[in-house]
PDB file of C-alpha atoms and ligand atoms in Angstrom:
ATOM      1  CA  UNK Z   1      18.491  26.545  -7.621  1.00  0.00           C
ATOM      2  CA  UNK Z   2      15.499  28.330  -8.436  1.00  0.00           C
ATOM      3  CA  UNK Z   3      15.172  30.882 -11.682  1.00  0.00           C
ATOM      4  CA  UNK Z   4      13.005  33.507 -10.929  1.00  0.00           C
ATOM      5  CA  UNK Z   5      11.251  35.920 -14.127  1.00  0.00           C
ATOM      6  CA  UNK Z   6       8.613  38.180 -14.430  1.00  0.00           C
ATOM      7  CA  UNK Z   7       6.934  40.666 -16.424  1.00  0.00           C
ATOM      8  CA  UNK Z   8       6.122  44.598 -15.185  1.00  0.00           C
ATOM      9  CA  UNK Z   9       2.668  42.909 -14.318  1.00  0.00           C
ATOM     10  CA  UNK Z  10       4.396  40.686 -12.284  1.00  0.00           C
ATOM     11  CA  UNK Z  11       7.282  41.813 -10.622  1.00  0.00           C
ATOM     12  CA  UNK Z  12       5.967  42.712  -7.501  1.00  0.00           C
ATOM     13  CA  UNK Z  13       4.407  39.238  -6.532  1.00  0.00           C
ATOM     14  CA  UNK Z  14       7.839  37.992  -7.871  1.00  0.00           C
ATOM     15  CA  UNK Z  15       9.387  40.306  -4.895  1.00  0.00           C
ATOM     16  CA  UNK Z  16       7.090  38.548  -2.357  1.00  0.00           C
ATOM     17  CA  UNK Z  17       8.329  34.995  -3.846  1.00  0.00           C
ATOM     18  CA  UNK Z  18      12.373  36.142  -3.335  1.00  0.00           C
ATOM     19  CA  UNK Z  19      11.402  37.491   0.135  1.00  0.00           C
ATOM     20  CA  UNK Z  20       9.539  34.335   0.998  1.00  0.00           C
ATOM     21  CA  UNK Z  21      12.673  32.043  -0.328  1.00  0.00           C
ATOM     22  CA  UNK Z  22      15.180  34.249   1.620  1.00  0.00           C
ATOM     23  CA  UNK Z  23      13.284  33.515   4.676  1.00  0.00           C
ATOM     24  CA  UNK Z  24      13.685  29.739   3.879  1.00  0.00           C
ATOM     25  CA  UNK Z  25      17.069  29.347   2.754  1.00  0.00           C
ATOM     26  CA  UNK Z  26      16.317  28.753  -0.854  1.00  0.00           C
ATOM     27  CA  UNK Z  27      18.792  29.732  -3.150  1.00  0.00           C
ATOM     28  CA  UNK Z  28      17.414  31.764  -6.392  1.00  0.00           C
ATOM     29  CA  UNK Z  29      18.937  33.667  -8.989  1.00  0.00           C
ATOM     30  CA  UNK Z  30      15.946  36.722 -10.562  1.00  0.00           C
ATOM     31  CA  UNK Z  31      16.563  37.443 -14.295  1.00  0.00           C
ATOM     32  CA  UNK Z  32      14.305  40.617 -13.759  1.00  0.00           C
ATOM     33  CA  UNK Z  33      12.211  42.613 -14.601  1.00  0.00           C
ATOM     34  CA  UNK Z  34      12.194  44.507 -11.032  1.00  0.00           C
ATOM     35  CA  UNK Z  35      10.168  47.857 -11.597  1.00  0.00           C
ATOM     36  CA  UNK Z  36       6.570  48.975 -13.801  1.00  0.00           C
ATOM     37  CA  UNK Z  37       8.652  49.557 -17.006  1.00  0.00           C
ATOM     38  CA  UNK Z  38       6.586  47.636 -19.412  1.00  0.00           C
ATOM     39  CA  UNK Z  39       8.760  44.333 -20.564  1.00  0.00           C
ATOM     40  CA  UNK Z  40       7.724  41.395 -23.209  1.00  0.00           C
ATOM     41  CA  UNK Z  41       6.904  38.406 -21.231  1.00  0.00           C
ATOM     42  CA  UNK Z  42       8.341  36.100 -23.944  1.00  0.00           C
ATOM     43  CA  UNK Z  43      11.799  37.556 -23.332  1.00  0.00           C
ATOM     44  CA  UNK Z  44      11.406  37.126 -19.840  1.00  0.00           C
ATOM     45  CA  UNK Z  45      10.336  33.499 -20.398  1.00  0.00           C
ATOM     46  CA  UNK Z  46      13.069  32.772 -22.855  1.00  0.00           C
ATOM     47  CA  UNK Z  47      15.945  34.312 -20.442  1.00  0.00           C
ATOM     48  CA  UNK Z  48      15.041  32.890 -16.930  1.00  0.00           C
ATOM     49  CA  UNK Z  49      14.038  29.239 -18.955  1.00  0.00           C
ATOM     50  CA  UNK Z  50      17.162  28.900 -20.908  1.00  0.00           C
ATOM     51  CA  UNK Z  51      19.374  29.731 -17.556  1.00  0.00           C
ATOM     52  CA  UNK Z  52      17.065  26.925 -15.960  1.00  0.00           C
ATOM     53  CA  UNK Z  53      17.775  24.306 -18.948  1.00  0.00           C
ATOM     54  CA  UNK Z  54      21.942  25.529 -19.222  1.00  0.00           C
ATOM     55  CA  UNK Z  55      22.158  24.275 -15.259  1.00  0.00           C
ATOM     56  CA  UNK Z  56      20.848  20.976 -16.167  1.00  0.00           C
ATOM     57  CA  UNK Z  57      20.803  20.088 -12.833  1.00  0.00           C
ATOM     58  CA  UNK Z  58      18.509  17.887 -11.072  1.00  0.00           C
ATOM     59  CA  UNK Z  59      15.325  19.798  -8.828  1.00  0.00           C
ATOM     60  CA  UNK Z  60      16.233  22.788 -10.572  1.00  0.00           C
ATOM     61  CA  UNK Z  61      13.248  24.551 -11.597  1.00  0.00           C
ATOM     62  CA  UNK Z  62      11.642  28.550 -12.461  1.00  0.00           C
ATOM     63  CA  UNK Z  63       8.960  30.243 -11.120  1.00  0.00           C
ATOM     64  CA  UNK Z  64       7.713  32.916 -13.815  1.00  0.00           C
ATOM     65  CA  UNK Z  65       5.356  35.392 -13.050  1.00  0.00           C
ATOM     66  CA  UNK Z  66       3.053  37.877 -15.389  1.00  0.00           C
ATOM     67  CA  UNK Z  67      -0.556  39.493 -15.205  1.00  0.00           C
ATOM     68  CA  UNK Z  68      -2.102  36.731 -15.440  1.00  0.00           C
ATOM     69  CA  UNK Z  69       0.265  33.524 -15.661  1.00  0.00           C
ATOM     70  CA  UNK Z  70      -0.982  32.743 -19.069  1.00  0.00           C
ATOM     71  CA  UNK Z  71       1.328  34.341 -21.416  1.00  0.00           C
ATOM     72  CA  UNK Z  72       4.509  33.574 -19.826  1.00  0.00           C
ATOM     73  CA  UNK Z  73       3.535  29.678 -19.310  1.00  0.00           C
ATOM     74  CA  UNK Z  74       2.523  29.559 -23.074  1.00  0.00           C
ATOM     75  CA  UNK Z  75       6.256  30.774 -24.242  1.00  0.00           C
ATOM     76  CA  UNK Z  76       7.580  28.900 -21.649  1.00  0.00           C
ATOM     77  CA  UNK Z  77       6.484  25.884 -23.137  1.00  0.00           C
ATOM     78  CA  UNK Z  78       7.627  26.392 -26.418  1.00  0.00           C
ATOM     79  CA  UNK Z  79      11.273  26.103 -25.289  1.00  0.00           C
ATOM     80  CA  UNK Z  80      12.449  22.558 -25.820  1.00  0.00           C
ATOM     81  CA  UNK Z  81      12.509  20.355 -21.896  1.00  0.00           C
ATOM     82  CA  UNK Z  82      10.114  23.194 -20.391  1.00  0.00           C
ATOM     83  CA  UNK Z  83       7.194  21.702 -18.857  1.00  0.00           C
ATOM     84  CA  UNK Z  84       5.453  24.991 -17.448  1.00  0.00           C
ATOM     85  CA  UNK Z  85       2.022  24.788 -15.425  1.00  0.00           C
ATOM     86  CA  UNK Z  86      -0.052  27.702 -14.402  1.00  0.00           C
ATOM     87  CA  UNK Z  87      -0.988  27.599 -10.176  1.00  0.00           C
ATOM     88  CA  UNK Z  88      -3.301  29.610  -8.910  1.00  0.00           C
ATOM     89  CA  UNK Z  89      -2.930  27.820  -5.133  1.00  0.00           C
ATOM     90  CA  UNK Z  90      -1.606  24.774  -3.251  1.00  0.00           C
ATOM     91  CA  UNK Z  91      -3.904  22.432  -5.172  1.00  0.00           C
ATOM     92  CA  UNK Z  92      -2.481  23.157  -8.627  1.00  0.00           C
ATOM     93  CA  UNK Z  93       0.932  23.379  -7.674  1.00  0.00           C
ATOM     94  CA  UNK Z  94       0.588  20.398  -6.113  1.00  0.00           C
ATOM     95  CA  UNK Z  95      -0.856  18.711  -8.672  1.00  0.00           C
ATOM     96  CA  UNK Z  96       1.836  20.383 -11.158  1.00  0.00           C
ATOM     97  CA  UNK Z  97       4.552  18.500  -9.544  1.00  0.00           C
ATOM     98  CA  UNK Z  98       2.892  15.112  -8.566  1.00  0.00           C
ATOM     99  CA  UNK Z  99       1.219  14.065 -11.645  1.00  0.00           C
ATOM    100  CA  UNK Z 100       3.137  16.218 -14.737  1.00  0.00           C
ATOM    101  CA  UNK Z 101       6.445  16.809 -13.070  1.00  0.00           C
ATOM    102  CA  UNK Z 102       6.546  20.478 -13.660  1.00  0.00           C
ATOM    103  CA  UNK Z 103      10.250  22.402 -14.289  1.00  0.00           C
ATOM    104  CA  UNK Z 104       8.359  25.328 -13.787  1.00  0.00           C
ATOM    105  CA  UNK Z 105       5.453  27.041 -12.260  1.00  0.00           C
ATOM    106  CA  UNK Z 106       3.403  30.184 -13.752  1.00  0.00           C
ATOM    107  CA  UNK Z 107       1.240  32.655 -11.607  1.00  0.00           C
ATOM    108  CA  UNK Z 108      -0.813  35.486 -12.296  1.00  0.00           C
ATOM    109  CA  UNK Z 109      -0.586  38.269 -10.134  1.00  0.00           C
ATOM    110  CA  UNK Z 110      -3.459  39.984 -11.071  1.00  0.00           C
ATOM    111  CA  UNK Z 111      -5.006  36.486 -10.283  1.00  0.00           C
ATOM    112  CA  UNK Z 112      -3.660  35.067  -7.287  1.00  0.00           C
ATOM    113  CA  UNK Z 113      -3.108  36.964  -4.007  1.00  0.00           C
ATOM    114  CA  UNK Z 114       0.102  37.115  -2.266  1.00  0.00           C
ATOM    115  CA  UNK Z 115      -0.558  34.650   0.772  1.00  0.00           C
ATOM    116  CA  UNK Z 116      -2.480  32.243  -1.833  1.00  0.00           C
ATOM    117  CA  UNK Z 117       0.479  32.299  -4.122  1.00  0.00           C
ATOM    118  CA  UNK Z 118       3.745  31.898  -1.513  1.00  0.00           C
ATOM    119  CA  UNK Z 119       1.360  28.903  -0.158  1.00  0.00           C
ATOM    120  CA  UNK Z 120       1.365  27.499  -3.941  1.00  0.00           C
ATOM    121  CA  UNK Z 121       4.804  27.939  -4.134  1.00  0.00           C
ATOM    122  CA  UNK Z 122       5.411  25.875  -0.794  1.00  0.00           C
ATOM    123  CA  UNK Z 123       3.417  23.279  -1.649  1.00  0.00           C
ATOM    124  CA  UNK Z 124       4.974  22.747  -4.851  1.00  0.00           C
ATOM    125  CA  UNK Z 125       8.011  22.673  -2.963  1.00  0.00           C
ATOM    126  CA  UNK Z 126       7.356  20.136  -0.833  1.00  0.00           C
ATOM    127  CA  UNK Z 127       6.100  18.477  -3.356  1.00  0.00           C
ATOM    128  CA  UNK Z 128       7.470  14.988  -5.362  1.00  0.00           C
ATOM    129  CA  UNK Z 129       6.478  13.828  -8.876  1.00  0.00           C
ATOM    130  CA  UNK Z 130       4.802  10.615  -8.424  1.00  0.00           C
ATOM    131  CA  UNK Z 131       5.928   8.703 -11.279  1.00  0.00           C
ATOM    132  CA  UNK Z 132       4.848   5.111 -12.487  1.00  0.00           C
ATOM    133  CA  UNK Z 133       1.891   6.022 -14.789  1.00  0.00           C
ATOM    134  CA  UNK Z 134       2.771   9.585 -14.726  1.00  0.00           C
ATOM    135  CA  UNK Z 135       5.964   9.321 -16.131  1.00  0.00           C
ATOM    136  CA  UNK Z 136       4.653   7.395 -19.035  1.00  0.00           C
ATOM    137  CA  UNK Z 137       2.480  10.622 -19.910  1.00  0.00           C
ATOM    138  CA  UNK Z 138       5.043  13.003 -19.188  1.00  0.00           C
ATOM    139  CA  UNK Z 139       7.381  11.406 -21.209  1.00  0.00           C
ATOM    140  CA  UNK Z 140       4.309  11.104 -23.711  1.00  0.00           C
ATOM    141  CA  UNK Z 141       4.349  15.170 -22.990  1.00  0.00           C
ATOM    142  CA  UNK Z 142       8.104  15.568 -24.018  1.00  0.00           C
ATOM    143  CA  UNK Z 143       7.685  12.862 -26.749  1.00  0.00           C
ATOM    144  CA  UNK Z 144       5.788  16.000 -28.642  1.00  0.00           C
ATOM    145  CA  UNK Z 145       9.058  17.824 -28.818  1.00  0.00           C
ATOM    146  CA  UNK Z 146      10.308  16.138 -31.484  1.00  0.00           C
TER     147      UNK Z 146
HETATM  148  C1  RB5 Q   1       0.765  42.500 -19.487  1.00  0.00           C
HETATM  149  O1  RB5 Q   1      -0.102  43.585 -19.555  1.00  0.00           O
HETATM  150  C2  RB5 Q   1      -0.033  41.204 -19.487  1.00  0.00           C
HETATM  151  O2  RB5 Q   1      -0.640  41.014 -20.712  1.00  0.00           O
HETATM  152  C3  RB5 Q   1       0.867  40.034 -19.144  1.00  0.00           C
HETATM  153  O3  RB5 Q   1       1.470  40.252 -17.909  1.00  0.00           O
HETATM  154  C4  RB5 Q   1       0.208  38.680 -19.042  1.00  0.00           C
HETATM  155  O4  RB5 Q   1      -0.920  38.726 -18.222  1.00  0.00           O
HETATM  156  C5  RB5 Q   1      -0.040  37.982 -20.312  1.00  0.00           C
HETATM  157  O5  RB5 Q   1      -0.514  36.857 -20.370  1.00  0.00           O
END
């Protein structure tokens, strides 16, 4: 399952994401915000993360989207078993999942252009962490937590 948020800065690249997912069989689940009306990125952060962390379930993970990806990754990671990394293309998402094992993925859509950003979102996709001496520093990462 993929958890999909967004602020109003984001919502319509978030709309490109659920249209590109429908057209692959993905199943998602949106916890807004689907129009201009200005919304608090935290919130949205906080609502679509939680959901993500309730399901505990395995290859679960959220794709958040705001102006810039910046806001929404920093309260993501504030939430406890969150490990939110901001893509701006295939590269970085790539990268996200490989080597830090990413739960969930942050793009700016006043940054990244549609095409760039659904071929992020593939990649990451596609994408397995790499463990062995990543998995040492990611658990280094969640090791912080406490
Ligand atoms: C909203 O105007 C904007 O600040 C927000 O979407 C995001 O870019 C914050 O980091």
């Amino acid at each position: 399952m993929i958890y999909l948020g967004s602020d109003h800065a984001g919502y319509r690249l978030k709309r490109e994401i659920i249209a590109y997912l429908e057209t692959v069989g993905a199943s998602y689940k949106d916890y807004g915000c689907t129009d201009g009306e200005p919304v608090d990125y935290p919130n949205a952060a906080e609502e679509t993360c939680n959901a993500l962390l309730e399901a505990k379930a395995d290859g679960d993970f959220a794709i958040l989207v705001c102006g810039t990806g910046i806001g929404i990754s920093i309260a993501a990671n504030k939430i406890n078993g969150i490990r939110a990394a901001v893509v701006t293309d295939a590269f970085t998402a790539e990268m996200a999942k490989l080597h830090n094992n990413a739960n969930c993925i942050c793009i700016g859509e006043r940054v990244t252009g549609v095409g760039v950003a659904l071929t992020a979102v593939k990649k990451y996709m596609e994408t397995d962490f790499e463990g062995g001496r990543h998995a040492r520093r990611v658990d280094k990462i969640m090791a912080l937590e406490k």
